[in-house]
Each structure stands twice: as structure tokens, then as C-alpha cells.
Amino acid sequence: METGLAVKPEEALDFLERHQPMPPDEQLTEALIGEYDEAWRALKDSDDPRVADLLLNSFGEGDGWGVYQLVDEALRSLPRQSVVEALDRSLASPFRSVRAWSMDMALDFPDTRLIPRALTLLSSDDRDQRVFAAYYLSGFETHEEGTVEVLR
């Protein structure tokens, strides 16, 4: 969906700040998701501390016409610590879509600090959140006894 226009990082940050989160898929336009696609790509390898939070809190309901899956490329290019801290915040978002997508993105960032968030989402009534939380938790070789009980 790239339009070939060079988006500057500040423009990308501004776009994401205005779309926290993006609208549901049924309200997206080709132009809007194209701008989103350019924005996340412009922020790969960024050293701006706002990037991880803005990306993670941008996920709207649906799959962003297939674009949301690609955002993990930008997240993996950022400092790991920054992403884990942003995941800890986004996994507690008031938006279901942000929590579900963040749990999906967390699969690339296993960290014991995110286990409490995953356990909370494991008991969610939302299937996506539960499934991604279960996958996330299954990636650890050992768990505390309380975590094992919740997983059962």
C-alpha cells in the first residue's frame, strides 16, 4: 500500500498521535491505511522514545487490511527494553484491539515482566486476547506455581 512518498519521522509520529487507535476496519479508507503503512515504515530503527508506545496503541479493530501484522518489523528494530516497557502499558489499554494486538506482538518479546499482563488477558472474554496470552505463556520453560494454576 505504499504510495512511494517519503514520510519524515516527525510526520509519522504526528500521524500516529492522531490515531490512537486507528478506526475499525470497516471505517478505513485506502488513503488512511496507506498513510498508516508509511508511518510505521518511517519509524523503523527510530531512537525516539515515543515510537513503541505510539505503534502499539495504534491498533484498531480488525487487521488494518493486513497492515497491522507488519508492524512487528518496526517493533523488532527498536530497543528491546523500550518495546517491553511499552507492551506492559499497552497490554492494559482500555481498547480491546490494542490489548489483543499487543499480546500478539509480545510473542516476539518474551519477558517475565509481561507474565502478569498475559495472565490477566488469559481470563478475558475476548478469544484473541486469550489465545495470544496462552501462546505467550507457553513460550516460557517454567512458571511460578500460581501461574501454572491459572494456565490449568
PDB file of C-alpha atoms in Angstrom:
ATOM      1  CA  MET A   1       0.000   0.000   0.000  1.00  0.00           C
ATOM      2  CA  GLU A   2       2.967   2.275  -0.131  1.00  0.00           C
ATOM      3  CA  THR A   3       2.388   5.361  -2.213  1.00  0.00           C
ATOM      4  CA  GLY A   4       6.081   5.985  -2.689  1.00  0.00           C
ATOM      5  CA  LEU A   5       6.006   9.283  -0.795  1.00  0.00           C
ATOM      6  CA  ALA A   6       8.826   9.770   1.656  1.00  0.00           C
ATOM      7  CA  VAL A   7       7.303  10.311   5.083  1.00  0.00           C
ATOM      8  CA  LYS A   8       9.529  12.018   7.612  1.00  0.00           C
ATOM      9  CA  PRO A   9       9.680  10.525  11.123  1.00  0.00           C
ATOM     10  CA  GLU A  10       8.073  13.626  12.688  1.00  0.00           C
ATOM     11  CA  GLU A  11       5.152  13.366  10.239  1.00  0.00           C
ATOM     12  CA  ALA A  12       4.815   9.671  11.069  1.00  0.00           C
ATOM     13  CA  LEU A  13       4.790  10.411  14.806  1.00  0.00           C
ATOM     14  CA  ASP A  14       2.174  13.132  14.296  1.00  0.00           C
ATOM     15  CA  PHE A  15       0.003  10.738  12.268  1.00  0.00           C
ATOM     16  CA  LEU A  16       0.179   8.055  14.943  1.00  0.00           C
ATOM     17  CA  GLU A  17      -0.521  10.543  17.737  1.00  0.00           C
ATOM     18  CA  ARG A  18      -3.766  11.413  15.924  1.00  0.00           C
ATOM     19  CA  HIS A  19      -4.719   7.730  15.526  1.00  0.00           C
ATOM     20  CA  GLN A  20      -4.657   6.174  18.992  1.00  0.00           C
ATOM     21  CA  PRO A  21      -6.159   3.782  17.959  1.00  0.00           C
ATOM     22  CA  MET A  22      -6.897   3.597  14.244  1.00  0.00           C
ATOM     23  CA  PRO A  23     -10.576   3.331  13.271  1.00  0.00           C
ATOM     24  CA  PRO A  24     -12.178  -0.109  12.837  1.00  0.00           C
ATOM     25  CA  ASP A  25     -11.503  -1.846   9.505  1.00  0.00           C
ATOM     26  CA  GLU A  26     -14.968  -1.030   8.174  1.00  0.00           C
ATOM     27  CA  GLN A  27     -14.196   2.689   8.554  1.00  0.00           C
ATOM     28  CA  LEU A  28     -10.744   2.573   6.935  1.00  0.00           C
ATOM     29  CA  THR A  29     -10.051   4.055   3.554  1.00  0.00           C
ATOM     30  CA  GLU A  30      -7.243   3.094   1.237  1.00  0.00           C
ATOM     31  CA  ALA A  31      -5.682   6.520   1.799  1.00  0.00           C
ATOM     32  CA  LEU A  32      -5.796   6.226   5.593  1.00  0.00           C
ATOM     33  CA  ILE A  33      -4.314   2.724   5.781  1.00  0.00           C
ATOM     34  CA  GLY A  34      -1.730   3.798   3.191  1.00  0.00           C
ATOM     35  CA  GLU A  35      -0.678   6.657   5.483  1.00  0.00           C
ATOM     36  CA  TYR A  36      -0.510   4.229   8.395  1.00  0.00           C
ATOM     37  CA  ASP A  37       1.654   1.848   6.380  1.00  0.00           C
ATOM     38  CA  GLU A  38       4.044   4.666   5.503  1.00  0.00           C
ATOM     39  CA  ALA A  39       4.092   5.894   9.105  1.00  0.00           C
ATOM     40  CA  TRP A  40       5.183   2.616  10.706  1.00  0.00           C
ATOM     41  CA  ARG A  41       7.788   2.090   7.970  1.00  0.00           C
ATOM     42  CA  ALA A  42       9.211   5.581   8.544  1.00  0.00           C
ATOM     43  CA  LEU A  43       9.742   4.753  12.216  1.00  0.00           C
ATOM     44  CA  LYS A  44      11.798   1.588  11.809  1.00  0.00           C
ATOM     45  CA  ASP A  45      15.150   1.922  13.609  1.00  0.00           C
ATOM     46  CA  SER A  46      13.961   5.102  15.334  1.00  0.00           C
ATOM     47  CA  ASP A  47      15.606   6.256  18.523  1.00  0.00           C
ATOM     48  CA  ASP A  48      12.589   8.353  19.535  1.00  0.00           C
ATOM     49  CA  PRO A  49      11.298   7.010  22.865  1.00  0.00           C
ATOM     50  CA  ARG A  50       7.642   7.590  21.832  1.00  0.00           C
ATOM     51  CA  VAL A  51       7.666   5.172  18.899  1.00  0.00           C
ATOM     52  CA  ALA A  52       6.935   1.864  20.642  1.00  0.00           C
ATOM     53  CA  ASP A  53       4.000   3.319  22.600  1.00  0.00           C
ATOM     54  CA  LEU A  54       2.549   5.043  19.556  1.00  0.00           C
ATOM     55  CA  LEU A  55       2.788   1.933  17.397  1.00  0.00           C
ATOM     56  CA  LEU A  56       1.309  -0.398  19.996  1.00  0.00           C
ATOM     57  CA  ASN A  57      -1.576   1.916  20.821  1.00  0.00           C
ATOM     58  CA  SER A  58      -2.475   2.465  17.176  1.00  0.00           C
ATOM     59  CA  PHE A  59      -4.107  -0.924  16.522  1.00  0.00           C
ATOM     60  CA  GLY A  60      -7.774  -0.596  15.658  1.00  0.00           C
ATOM     61  CA  GLU A  61     -10.480  -3.269  15.470  1.00  0.00           C
ATOM     62  CA  GLY A  62      -9.705  -5.747  12.704  1.00  0.00           C
ATOM     63  CA  ASP A  63      -6.403  -6.342  10.958  1.00  0.00           C
ATOM     64  CA  GLY A  64      -5.878  -2.955   9.320  1.00  0.00           C
ATOM     65  CA  TRP A  65      -6.429  -4.588   5.927  1.00  0.00           C
ATOM     66  CA  GLY A  66      -3.417  -6.822   6.608  1.00  0.00           C
ATOM     67  CA  VAL A  67      -1.070  -3.988   7.576  1.00  0.00           C
ATOM     68  CA  TYR A  68      -1.078  -4.437  11.379  1.00  0.00           C
ATOM     69  CA  GLN A  69       0.756  -7.757  11.073  1.00  0.00           C
ATOM     70  CA  LEU A  70       3.688  -5.925   9.501  1.00  0.00           C
ATOM     71  CA  VAL A  71       4.224  -3.537  12.423  1.00  0.00           C
ATOM     72  CA  ASP A  72       6.251  -6.146  14.295  1.00  0.00           C
ATOM     73  CA  GLU A  73       9.048  -5.390  11.811  1.00  0.00           C
ATOM     74  CA  ALA A  74       9.286  -1.857  13.187  1.00  0.00           C
ATOM     75  CA  LEU A  75       8.974  -3.048  16.790  1.00  0.00           C
ATOM     76  CA  ARG A  76      11.820  -5.533  16.347  1.00  0.00           C
ATOM     77  CA  SER A  77      14.032  -2.689  15.066  1.00  0.00           C
ATOM     78  CA  LEU A  78      13.560  -0.674  18.283  1.00  0.00           C
ATOM     79  CA  PRO A  79      15.449  -1.074  21.566  1.00  0.00           C
ATOM     80  CA  ARG A  80      14.056  -4.211  23.231  1.00  0.00           C
ATOM     81  CA  GLN A  81      13.718  -2.571  26.660  1.00  0.00           C
ATOM     82  CA  SER A  82      11.652   0.252  25.190  1.00  0.00           C
ATOM     83  CA  VAL A  83       9.301  -2.199  23.473  1.00  0.00           C
ATOM     84  CA  VAL A  84       8.836  -4.369  26.581  1.00  0.00           C
ATOM     85  CA  GLU A  85       8.016  -1.291  28.684  1.00  0.00           C
ATOM     86  CA  ALA A  86       5.543  -0.085  26.031  1.00  0.00           C
ATOM     87  CA  LEU A  87       3.983  -3.564  25.855  1.00  0.00           C
ATOM     88  CA  ASP A  88       3.477  -3.517  29.611  1.00  0.00           C
ATOM     89  CA  ARG A  89       1.456  -0.323  29.200  1.00  0.00           C
ATOM     90  CA  SER A  90      -0.447  -1.272  26.026  1.00  0.00           C
ATOM     91  CA  LEU A  91      -1.490  -4.656  27.426  1.00  0.00           C
ATOM     92  CA  ALA A  92      -3.515  -2.671  29.985  1.00  0.00           C
ATOM     93  CA  SER A  93      -5.117  -0.416  27.353  1.00  0.00           C
ATOM     94  CA  PRO A  94      -8.834   0.338  27.602  1.00  0.00           C
ATOM     95  CA  PHE A  95      -9.083  -0.706  23.919  1.00  0.00           C
ATOM     96  CA  ARG A  96      -9.667  -4.399  23.214  1.00  0.00           C
ATOM     97  CA  SER A  97      -7.928  -4.158  19.842  1.00  0.00           C
ATOM     98  CA  VAL A  98      -4.804  -2.641  21.377  1.00  0.00           C
ATOM     99  CA  ARG A  99      -4.628  -5.337  24.065  1.00  0.00           C
ATOM    100  CA  ALA A 100      -5.134  -8.196  21.577  1.00  0.00           C
ATOM    101  CA  TRP A 101      -2.619  -6.899  19.018  1.00  0.00           C
ATOM    102  CA  SER A 102      -0.121  -6.042  21.756  1.00  0.00           C
ATOM    103  CA  MET A 103      -0.328  -9.593  23.101  1.00  0.00           C
ATOM    104  CA  ASP A 104       0.303 -10.850  19.565  1.00  0.00           C
ATOM    105  CA  MET A 105       3.310  -8.526  19.197  1.00  0.00           C
ATOM    106  CA  ALA A 106       4.594  -9.605  22.633  1.00  0.00           C
ATOM    107  CA  LEU A 107       5.252 -13.070  21.211  1.00  0.00           C
ATOM    108  CA  ASP A 108       8.464 -11.585  19.755  1.00  0.00           C
ATOM    109  CA  PHE A 109       9.444 -10.146  23.156  1.00  0.00           C
ATOM    110  CA  PRO A 110       9.321 -12.858  25.812  1.00  0.00           C
ATOM    111  CA  ASP A 111       9.919 -11.236  29.173  1.00  0.00           C
ATOM    112  CA  THR A 112       8.806 -12.343  32.622  1.00  0.00           C
ATOM    113  CA  ARG A 113       7.650  -8.788  33.391  1.00  0.00           C
ATOM    114  CA  LEU A 114       4.780  -9.296  30.931  1.00  0.00           C
ATOM    115  CA  ILE A 115       3.529 -12.535  32.518  1.00  0.00           C
ATOM    116  CA  PRO A 116       1.083 -10.752  34.893  1.00  0.00           C
ATOM    117  CA  ARG A 117      -0.468  -8.910  31.925  1.00  0.00           C
ATOM    118  CA  ALA A 118      -0.718 -12.160  29.947  1.00  0.00           C
ATOM    119  CA  LEU A 119      -2.389 -13.873  32.902  1.00  0.00           C
ATOM    120  CA  THR A 120      -4.967 -11.099  33.096  1.00  0.00           C
ATOM    121  CA  LEU A 121      -5.710 -11.403  29.381  1.00  0.00           C
ATOM    122  CA  LEU A 122      -5.899 -15.183  29.676  1.00  0.00           C
ATOM    123  CA  SER A 123      -9.115 -14.749  31.637  1.00  0.00           C
ATOM    124  CA  SER A 124     -10.560 -12.228  29.163  1.00  0.00           C
ATOM    125  CA  ASP A 125     -13.865 -12.900  27.439  1.00  0.00           C
ATOM    126  CA  ASP A 126     -12.149 -11.991  24.160  1.00  0.00           C
ATOM    127  CA  ARG A 127     -10.905 -15.037  22.259  1.00  0.00           C
ATOM    128  CA  ASP A 128      -7.966 -13.252  20.549  1.00  0.00           C
ATOM    129  CA  GLN A 129      -6.609 -11.959  23.838  1.00  0.00           C
ATOM    130  CA  ARG A 130      -6.908 -15.404  25.452  1.00  0.00           C
ATOM    131  CA  VAL A 131      -5.264 -17.231  22.545  1.00  0.00           C
ATOM    132  CA  PHE A 132      -2.306 -14.847  22.250  1.00  0.00           C
ATOM    133  CA  ALA A 133      -1.861 -14.833  26.044  1.00  0.00           C
ATOM    134  CA  ALA A 134      -1.814 -18.648  26.098  1.00  0.00           C
ATOM    135  CA  TYR A 135       0.757 -18.742  23.286  1.00  0.00           C
ATOM    136  CA  TYR A 136       2.834 -16.144  25.081  1.00  0.00           C
ATOM    137  CA  LEU A 137       2.794 -18.029  28.374  1.00  0.00           C
ATOM    138  CA  SER A 138       3.582 -21.338  26.679  1.00  0.00           C
ATOM    139  CA  GLY A 139       6.865 -19.838  25.463  1.00  0.00           C
ATOM    140  CA  PHE A 140       8.396 -20.000  28.941  1.00  0.00           C
ATOM    141  CA  GLU A 141      10.019 -23.221  30.147  1.00  0.00           C
ATOM    142  CA  THR A 142       8.991 -22.737  33.765  1.00  0.00           C
ATOM    143  CA  HIS A 143       6.394 -20.767  35.685  1.00  0.00           C
ATOM    144  CA  GLU A 144       5.642 -19.991  39.290  1.00  0.00           C
ATOM    145  CA  GLU A 145       3.102 -22.318  40.883  1.00  0.00           C
ATOM    146  CA  GLY A 146       0.346 -19.670  40.801  1.00  0.00           C
ATOM    147  CA  THR A 147       0.848 -19.151  37.088  1.00  0.00           C
ATOM    148  CA  VAL A 148       0.624 -22.887  36.442  1.00  0.00           C
ATOM    149  CA  GLU A 149      -2.703 -22.991  38.306  1.00  0.00           C
ATOM    150  CA  VAL A 150      -4.119 -20.189  36.167  1.00  0.00           C
ATOM    151  CA  LEU A 151      -2.919 -21.917  32.996  1.00  0.00           C
ATOM    152  CA  ARG A 152      -4.745 -25.098  34.009  1.00  0.00           C
TER     153      ARG A 152
END
